[in-house]
Amino acid sequence: TVVKETARVAVLDSGS
């Protein structure tokens, strides 16, 4: 879902 993709990107961005 869009929410899942958004959350995934948020985690990657925060991790980086």
PDB file of C-alpha atoms in Angstrom:
ATOM      1  CA  THR A   1       0.000   0.000   0.000  1.00  0.00           C
ATOM      2  CA  VAL A   2       1.006   3.647  -0.283  1.00  0.00           C
ATOM      3  CA  VAL A   3       1.290   3.891   3.496  1.00  0.00           C
ATOM      4  CA  LYS A   4       3.710   0.992   3.593  1.00  0.00           C
ATOM      5  CA  GLU A   5       5.875   2.520   0.867  1.00  0.00           C
ATOM      6  CA  THR A   6       5.846   5.907   2.600  1.00  0.00           C
ATOM      7  CA  ALA A   7       6.801   4.381   5.935  1.00  0.00           C
ATOM      8  CA  ARG A   8       9.568   2.403   4.253  1.00  0.00           C
ATOM      9  CA  VAL A   9      11.035   5.496   2.601  1.00  0.00           C
ATOM     10  CA  ALA A  10      10.745   7.422   5.876  1.00  0.00           C
ATOM     11  CA  VAL A  11      12.772   4.746   7.674  1.00  0.00           C
ATOM     12  CA  LEU A  12      15.440   4.685   4.964  1.00  0.00           C
ATOM     13  CA  ASP A  13      15.676   8.478   4.925  1.00  0.00           C
ATOM     14  CA  SER A  14      15.898   8.634   8.712  1.00  0.00           C
ATOM     15  CA  GLY A  15      18.465   5.827   8.783  1.00  0.00           C
ATOM     16  CA  SER A  16      20.651   7.584   6.254  1.00  0.00           C
TER      17      SER A  16
END
